[in-house]
Coordinates of C-alpha atoms and ligand atoms in Angstrom, one line a residue:
M260 CA 60.0 197.3 98.9
Q261 CA 60.7 194.9 96.1
D262 CA 63.4 196.1 93.7
C263 CA 62.0 193.7 91.0
S264 CA 58.5 192.5 90.7
P265 CA 57.9 189.2 92.5
R266 CA 57.4 185.9 90.6
A267 CA 54.5 185.0 92.8
I268 CA 52.3 186.8 95.2
V269 CA 49.6 186.3 97.8
E270 CA 46.8 188.8 97.9
A271 CA 44.3 189.0 100.7
D272 CA 40.9 190.6 100.5
L273 CA 40.9 192.4 103.9
D274 CA 37.3 193.5 103.6
A275 CA 36.2 189.9 103.0
I276 CA 38.1 188.9 106.2
A277 CA 36.3 191.7 108.1
H278 CA 33.0 190.5 106.6
N279 CA 33.7 186.9 107.7
L280 CA 34.4 188.2 111.2
H281 CA 30.9 189.7 111.1
V282 CA 29.5 186.3 110.1
A283 CA 31.3 184.9 113.2
R284 CA 29.5 187.5 115.3
Q285 CA 26.2 186.5 113.8
A286 CA 26.8 182.8 114.4
A287 CA 27.9 183.5 118.0
P288 CA 25.8 186.5 119.0
D289 CA 27.1 188.6 121.9
C290 CA 30.4 186.8 122.1
H291 CA 33.8 188.3 122.4
I292 CA 36.0 187.4 119.5
I293 CA 39.6 186.2 119.7
A294 CA 40.5 186.7 116.1
V295 CA 43.1 184.1 115.3
V296 CA 46.0 185.5 113.3
K297 CA 48.7 183.0 114.0
A298 CA 50.9 181.7 111.2
N299 CA 51.0 185.0 109.4
A300 CA 47.2 185.1 109.6
Y301 CA 46.9 181.7 107.9
G302 CA 49.1 183.0 105.2
H303 CA 47.2 186.2 104.5
G304 CA 49.7 188.5 106.0
L305 CA 49.5 189.1 109.8
E306 CA 50.2 192.8 109.8
Q307 CA 47.7 193.8 107.2
V308 CA 45.0 191.5 108.6
V309 CA 45.6 192.9 112.2
R310 CA 45.4 196.5 110.9
R311 CA 42.1 195.8 109.2
L312 CA 40.5 193.7 111.9
E313 CA 41.4 196.2 114.6
A314 CA 38.6 198.3 113.4
E315 CA 36.1 195.5 114.2
H316 CA 37.2 195.5 117.9
P317 CA 38.1 191.9 118.6
A318 CA 38.8 191.1 122.3
F319 CA 42.2 189.6 121.4
F320 CA 44.3 188.6 118.5
G321 CA 45.1 184.8 118.8
V322 CA 48.7 183.9 118.2
A323 CA 51.0 180.9 118.6
N324 CA 54.1 182.4 120.2
A325 CA 55.9 185.5 121.4
M326 CA 57.3 186.3 118.0
E327 CA 53.8 186.5 116.6
A328 CA 52.6 188.5 119.6
R329 CA 55.4 191.0 118.9
Q330 CA 54.2 191.2 115.3
V331 CA 50.7 192.1 116.5
Q332 CA 52.1 194.6 118.9
A333 CA 54.3 196.2 116.2
T334 CA 51.1 197.3 114.3
D335 CA 50.4 199.6 117.2
C336 CA 46.9 198.2 117.6
K337 CA 45.2 198.5 121.0
T338 CA 43.9 194.9 120.9
R339 CA 46.1 192.6 122.9
P340 CA 47.6 189.4 121.5
F341 CA 46.5 186.2 123.2
L342 CA 48.8 183.2 123.2
L343 CA 46.7 180.2 122.4
G344 CA 48.9 177.4 123.6
P345 CA 51.4 176.8 126.5
N346 CA 54.5 178.9 126.6
P347 CA 58.0 177.6 127.1
P348 CA 59.9 179.1 130.1
A349 CA 62.2 181.2 127.9
E350 CA 59.2 183.2 126.5
R351 CA 57.4 183.8 129.8
A352 CA 59.3 186.8 131.1
E353 CA 58.4 188.8 127.9
I354 CA 54.8 187.6 128.1
A355 CA 54.5 188.7 131.7
A356 CA 56.1 192.1 131.0
S357 CA 54.0 192.8 127.9
G358 CA 50.5 192.3 129.3
W359 CA 49.6 189.7 126.6
G360 CA 46.8 187.2 127.3
F361 CA 47.9 183.7 128.0
T362 CA 46.8 180.4 129.4
I363 CA 48.1 178.2 132.2
S364 CA 47.8 174.4 132.3
S365 CA 50.0 173.5 135.2
L366 CA 51.0 174.5 138.7
E367 CA 54.6 174.9 137.4
E368 CA 53.4 177.6 134.9
A369 CA 51.3 179.2 137.5
D370 CA 54.2 179.5 140.0
H371 CA 56.6 180.8 137.3
F372 CA 54.2 183.5 136.0
A373 CA 53.3 184.4 139.6
S374 CA 56.9 185.0 140.5
L375 CA 57.5 186.9 137.3
A376 CA 54.5 189.1 138.2
A377 CA 55.8 189.6 141.7
D378 CA 59.2 190.6 140.2
G379 CA 57.5 193.2 138.0
Q380 CA 55.2 194.3 140.8
R381 CA 52.1 193.6 138.8
V382 CA 49.1 191.4 138.7
L383 CA 48.8 189.2 135.6
S384 CA 45.5 188.2 134.1
V385 CA 45.5 184.5 133.1
H386 CA 43.1 182.1 131.4
L387 CA 42.9 178.7 133.0
A388 CA 43.1 176.0 130.3
V389 CA 41.1 172.9 131.0
D390 CA 41.7 169.7 129.1
T391 CA 38.2 168.4 128.3
G392 CA 39.4 166.0 125.6
M393 CA 42.0 167.6 123.3
G394 CA 45.0 166.2 125.2
R395 CA 47.2 169.2 124.3
E396 CA 47.0 171.6 127.2
G397 CA 45.0 172.4 130.3
F398 CA 44.3 171.1 133.8
L399 CA 42.3 167.9 133.8
P400 CA 38.9 168.4 135.2
S401 CA 39.9 166.2 138.1
E402 CA 42.8 168.5 138.9
L403 CA 40.8 171.7 139.0
G404 CA 40.1 171.5 142.8
D405 CA 43.8 171.4 143.7
A406 CA 44.6 174.0 141.0
L407 CA 42.1 176.5 142.3
A408 CA 43.3 176.0 145.9
H409 CA 46.9 176.5 144.8
L410 CA 45.9 179.7 142.8
K411 CA 44.4 181.2 146.0
G412 CA 48.0 181.3 147.3
L413 CA 49.2 183.3 144.2
P414 CA 47.8 186.8 144.6
T415 CA 49.8 188.1 141.6
L416 CA 47.7 186.0 139.3
H417 CA 44.1 186.9 138.5
V418 CA 42.0 184.4 136.6
E419 CA 40.1 186.4 134.0
G420 CA 39.2 183.6 131.7
V421 CA 38.8 179.9 131.2
M422 CA 39.3 178.0 128.0
S423 CA 39.2 174.6 126.5
H424 CA 39.5 173.2 122.9
M425 CA 37.4 170.7 120.9
P426 CA 39.2 167.9 119.1
V427 CA 36.3 166.6 117.0
A428 CA 34.0 169.6 116.5
D429 CA 34.0 168.8 112.8
E430 CA 33.4 165.1 113.0
D431 CA 31.9 163.7 116.2
E432 CA 28.7 165.3 117.5
R433 CA 28.2 162.9 120.4
F434 CA 31.7 163.5 121.8
S435 CA 31.4 167.2 121.3
C436 CA 28.1 167.5 123.1
A437 CA 29.4 165.6 126.0
Q438 CA 32.5 167.8 126.0
I439 CA 30.4 170.9 126.0
N440 CA 28.5 169.6 129.1
L441 CA 31.8 168.6 130.8
F442 CA 33.3 172.0 130.2
E443 CA 30.2 173.7 131.6
Q444 CA 30.7 171.8 134.9
C445 CA 34.3 172.9 135.0
V446 CA 33.3 176.5 134.3
R447 CA 30.8 176.4 137.2
E448 CA 33.4 175.1 139.5
I449 CA 36.0 177.7 138.5
A450 CA 33.3 180.5 138.7
L451 CA 32.9 179.8 142.4
H452 CA 36.5 181.1 142.8
A453 CA 37.0 183.7 140.1
R454 CA 35.0 186.3 138.3
L455 CA 35.3 185.1 134.7
R456 CA 35.3 187.6 132.0
Y457 CA 36.1 185.2 129.2
V458 CA 34.8 181.7 128.8
H459 CA 35.8 180.0 125.5
L460 CA 35.7 176.6 123.9
A461 CA 34.9 177.0 120.2
A462 CA 37.2 177.5 117.2
S463 CA 35.6 177.8 113.8
A464 CA 33.9 174.4 113.7
G465 CA 32.6 174.6 117.3
L466 CA 31.3 178.1 116.7
L467 CA 29.5 177.2 113.4
G468 CA 28.3 173.8 114.5
Y469 CA 27.2 174.2 118.2
K470 CA 25.4 176.3 120.6
I471 CA 27.4 176.8 123.8
P472 CA 25.2 179.1 125.8
Y473 CA 27.5 179.5 128.8
A474 CA 30.5 180.5 126.7
N475 CA 30.8 184.2 125.9
T476 CA 34.0 184.2 123.8
V477 CA 34.9 182.4 120.5
R478 CA 38.2 181.8 118.7
P479 CA 37.5 181.8 114.9
G480 CA 40.5 181.2 112.7
L481 CA 39.8 179.4 109.4
M482 CA 36.4 180.9 109.0
L483 CA 37.8 184.4 109.1
Y484 CA 39.6 183.5 105.9
G485 CA 36.4 182.4 104.2
I486 CA 36.5 178.7 104.7
S487 CA 34.1 176.7 106.7
P488 CA 35.5 173.5 108.3
I489 CA 32.0 172.0 108.3
P490 CA 29.0 172.1 106.0
C491 CA 26.7 174.5 107.8
T492 CA 24.1 177.2 107.2
W493 CA 26.7 180.0 107.4
E494 CA 29.0 178.4 104.9
N495 CA 27.8 180.3 101.8
Q496 CA 27.9 183.6 103.6
L497 CA 31.6 183.4 104.0
R498 CA 33.7 185.1 101.4
P499 CA 37.0 183.6 100.1
A500 CA 39.8 186.0 101.0
L501 CA 43.0 184.8 99.3
R502 CA 44.3 184.9 95.8
L503 CA 47.6 183.2 94.8
R504 CA 49.1 184.3 91.5
A505 CA 52.4 183.6 89.8
A506 CA 54.0 185.0 86.7
V507 CA 54.3 183.1 83.4
T508 CA 58.0 183.3 82.7
L509 CA 58.2 181.6 79.4
V510 CA 55.9 180.1 76.7
R511 CA 57.1 177.5 74.2
S512 CA 55.8 174.9 71.8
L513 CA 56.8 171.3 72.5
P514 CA 56.6 168.5 70.0
T515 CA 54.8 165.2 70.6
G516 CA 56.6 162.8 72.9
H517 CA 58.5 165.5 74.9
G518 CA 58.7 165.0 78.6
V519 CA 57.8 167.7 81.0
S520 CA 59.5 168.1 84.4
Y521 CA 61.4 165.7 86.7
G522 CA 60.6 162.0 86.3
R523 CA 59.1 162.6 82.8
C524 CA 55.8 161.6 84.4
F525 CA 54.1 163.7 81.8
V526 CA 54.9 163.2 78.1
T527 CA 53.2 165.4 75.5
P528 CA 50.6 163.3 73.7
R529 CA 50.5 165.9 70.8
P530 CA 52.2 169.2 70.2
L531 CA 51.4 171.6 73.1
R532 CA 52.0 175.2 74.0
V533 CA 53.6 174.9 77.4
A534 CA 54.0 177.8 79.9
T535 CA 56.5 177.9 82.7
I536 CA 55.2 179.6 85.8
G537 CA 57.4 181.0 88.6
I538 CA 56.2 179.2 91.7
G539 CA 57.1 175.8 93.2
Y540 CA 57.0 173.8 96.3
A541 CA 59.5 176.2 98.0
D542 CA 56.6 178.7 97.9
G543 CA 54.1 176.2 99.4
W544 CA 52.7 175.1 96.0
R545 CA 52.7 171.5 97.2
R546 CA 54.7 168.9 95.5
H547 CA 51.8 166.4 96.1
L548 CA 49.9 168.4 93.5
S549 CA 52.1 166.7 90.8
G550 CA 49.9 164.9 88.4
K551 CA 46.7 165.7 90.2
Q552 CA 44.6 167.5 87.6
A553 CA 45.2 170.9 89.1
Y554 CA 44.7 174.1 87.1
A555 CA 46.0 177.6 86.7
I556 CA 43.7 180.2 85.3
I557 CA 45.5 182.3 82.7
R558 CA 43.6 184.9 80.7
N559 CA 40.4 183.5 82.1
T560 CA 41.1 180.0 80.7
P561 CA 41.7 177.1 83.0
C562 CA 45.1 175.6 82.0
P563 CA 46.0 172.1 83.2
L564 CA 49.3 171.9 85.2
L565 CA 51.7 169.3 83.7
G566 CA 54.2 167.0 85.4
R567 CA 55.9 167.3 88.7
V568 CA 56.0 170.4 90.8
T569 CA 59.6 171.6 91.0
M570 CA 61.1 173.8 93.7
D571 CA 60.5 177.1 92.0
Q572 CA 58.6 176.4 88.8
I573 CA 55.6 174.6 87.4
M574 CA 54.4 174.0 83.8
A575 CA 51.0 174.4 82.4
D576 CA 49.4 173.5 79.1
V577 CA 48.3 176.8 77.6
S578 CA 47.3 175.4 74.1
A579 CA 43.7 176.4 74.7
S580 CA 44.7 180.0 75.4
P581 CA 46.8 181.1 72.4
G582 CA 47.4 184.7 73.6
V583 CA 49.3 183.6 76.7
Q584 CA 52.8 185.2 76.9
A585 CA 55.6 185.7 79.4
G586 CA 54.5 188.3 82.1
D587 CA 50.9 187.1 82.3
M588 CA 49.8 186.3 85.8
A589 CA 48.5 182.7 86.4
E590 CA 45.9 182.4 89.2
L591 CA 46.4 179.3 91.3
I592 CA 44.1 180.0 94.3
G593 CA 41.2 182.3 94.1
P594 CA 37.4 182.5 94.1
S595 CA 37.1 179.7 91.5
L596 CA 40.1 177.7 92.6
S597 CA 39.4 176.8 96.2
V598 CA 41.8 176.0 98.9
K599 CA 39.5 173.2 100.0
Q600 CA 39.7 171.5 96.7
L601 CA 43.5 171.8 96.6
A602 CA 43.6 170.4 100.1
T603 CA 41.6 167.4 99.0
Q604 CA 43.9 166.9 96.0
V605 CA 47.0 167.0 98.2
G606 CA 45.4 164.8 100.8
T607 CA 45.5 167.4 103.6
I608 CA 43.4 170.1 105.2
P609 CA 42.8 173.7 104.2
W610 CA 44.7 175.0 107.3
D611 CA 47.8 173.1 106.0
I612 CA 47.6 174.6 102.5
L613 CA 47.2 178.2 103.7
T614 CA 49.8 178.1 106.4
G615 CA 52.2 176.3 104.0
L616 CA 52.3 179.4 101.7
G617 CA 55.9 180.4 102.0
P618 CA 57.8 183.5 103.2
R619 CA 59.1 184.1 99.6
L620 CA 55.6 185.3 98.6
P621 CA 54.9 188.9 99.3
R622 CA 51.5 189.6 101.0
L623 CA 49.5 192.3 99.3
S624 CA 45.8 193.3 99.6
C625 CA 43.2 193.1 96.9
S626 CA 39.4 193.1 96.4
L627 CA 38.1 189.8 95.1
G628 CA 34.7 191.5 94.4
Ligands
PLP963 C1 44.4 177.6 115.9 C2 43.4 177.7 117.0 C3 42.1 178.2 116.8 C4 41.6 178.5 115.5 O1 41.1 177.3 114.9 P1 40.3 177.3 113.5 O2 39.9 175.9 113.4 O3 41.2 177.7 112.5 O4 39.1 178.2 113.7 C5 41.3 178.3 118.0 N1 41.8 177.9 119.2 C6 43.0 177.4 119.4 C7 43.4 177.0 120.8 C8 43.9 177.3 118.3 O5 45.1 176.8 118.5

């Protein structure tokens, strides 16, 4: 444990995340869920999120690499990790030995996993990835015939699933509908050769925005954490799940004309009470928020942040909240300070804000009510 209280902390509302998983279940009825917990569960703390979601019986926990798969496994949960992307040769032996779910996109991966399976005298379940437009992994639809013929010669691989991924589920309906149809044809072709247990295409945006009747599995990430990537009817049922707070370390009065932070981009227009807060861009509080009308809530009062974000500290104008003192906690992300709005201010996307929250921040749980 911490031997001194941390300057800044992330708290996750685990029940809210479980609630959001139920919303995913409602939006995609009767589907298996690959609960995506990569990147430290989008900053919410992988271990505590896995422990809570295990009770909701997802089909898999979606992860990005073997290290994250190990973190899932270390919680002693029964649900298997599923590696969402292609795996470099050095990670494959561990994957084959561990029984984790994974995809193959090439004959090279198929041959390598087949020989690892043979070495271990086991049959490995694999998900065939099909590239229907993402350009990141998968067999092209035109390559499927050859791939399926090749797989017939690899008895140590068992195709239990087929997956693809949508590049524009949040912005191009025409392309996405065509992609849904194309993937259906691919699934039909593969189903002639394999008994498919899992058919999946949709991440959060695809799941919330489209009906994909032939798919029986979905891969929600962002929506589990309470953020909808698209405007949709489910949006206001999602509960925000993250609070970011940092300690006020110092409060001082500055005279008129005093610069605040590097570059002196902000100069006090009148005497101000200025609080120093113990968080900075090294924690994932993005430097691009400098001068962007961002706020911290301290003692229920929104306090404008002043000047540039520094590596470990930021400053806020607390003139409107006279009781503020060192030791108070300043809220920077929470139910009324949304990740989406921060992302817009920074010029990025909510995924980037959440996964940018740094390792220096301890992950705790909370109830956001
Ligand atoms: C990260 C990822 C997801 C989750 O995406 P969200 O948009 O966060 O829901 C789903 N599928 C794959 C293949 C991914 O890499």
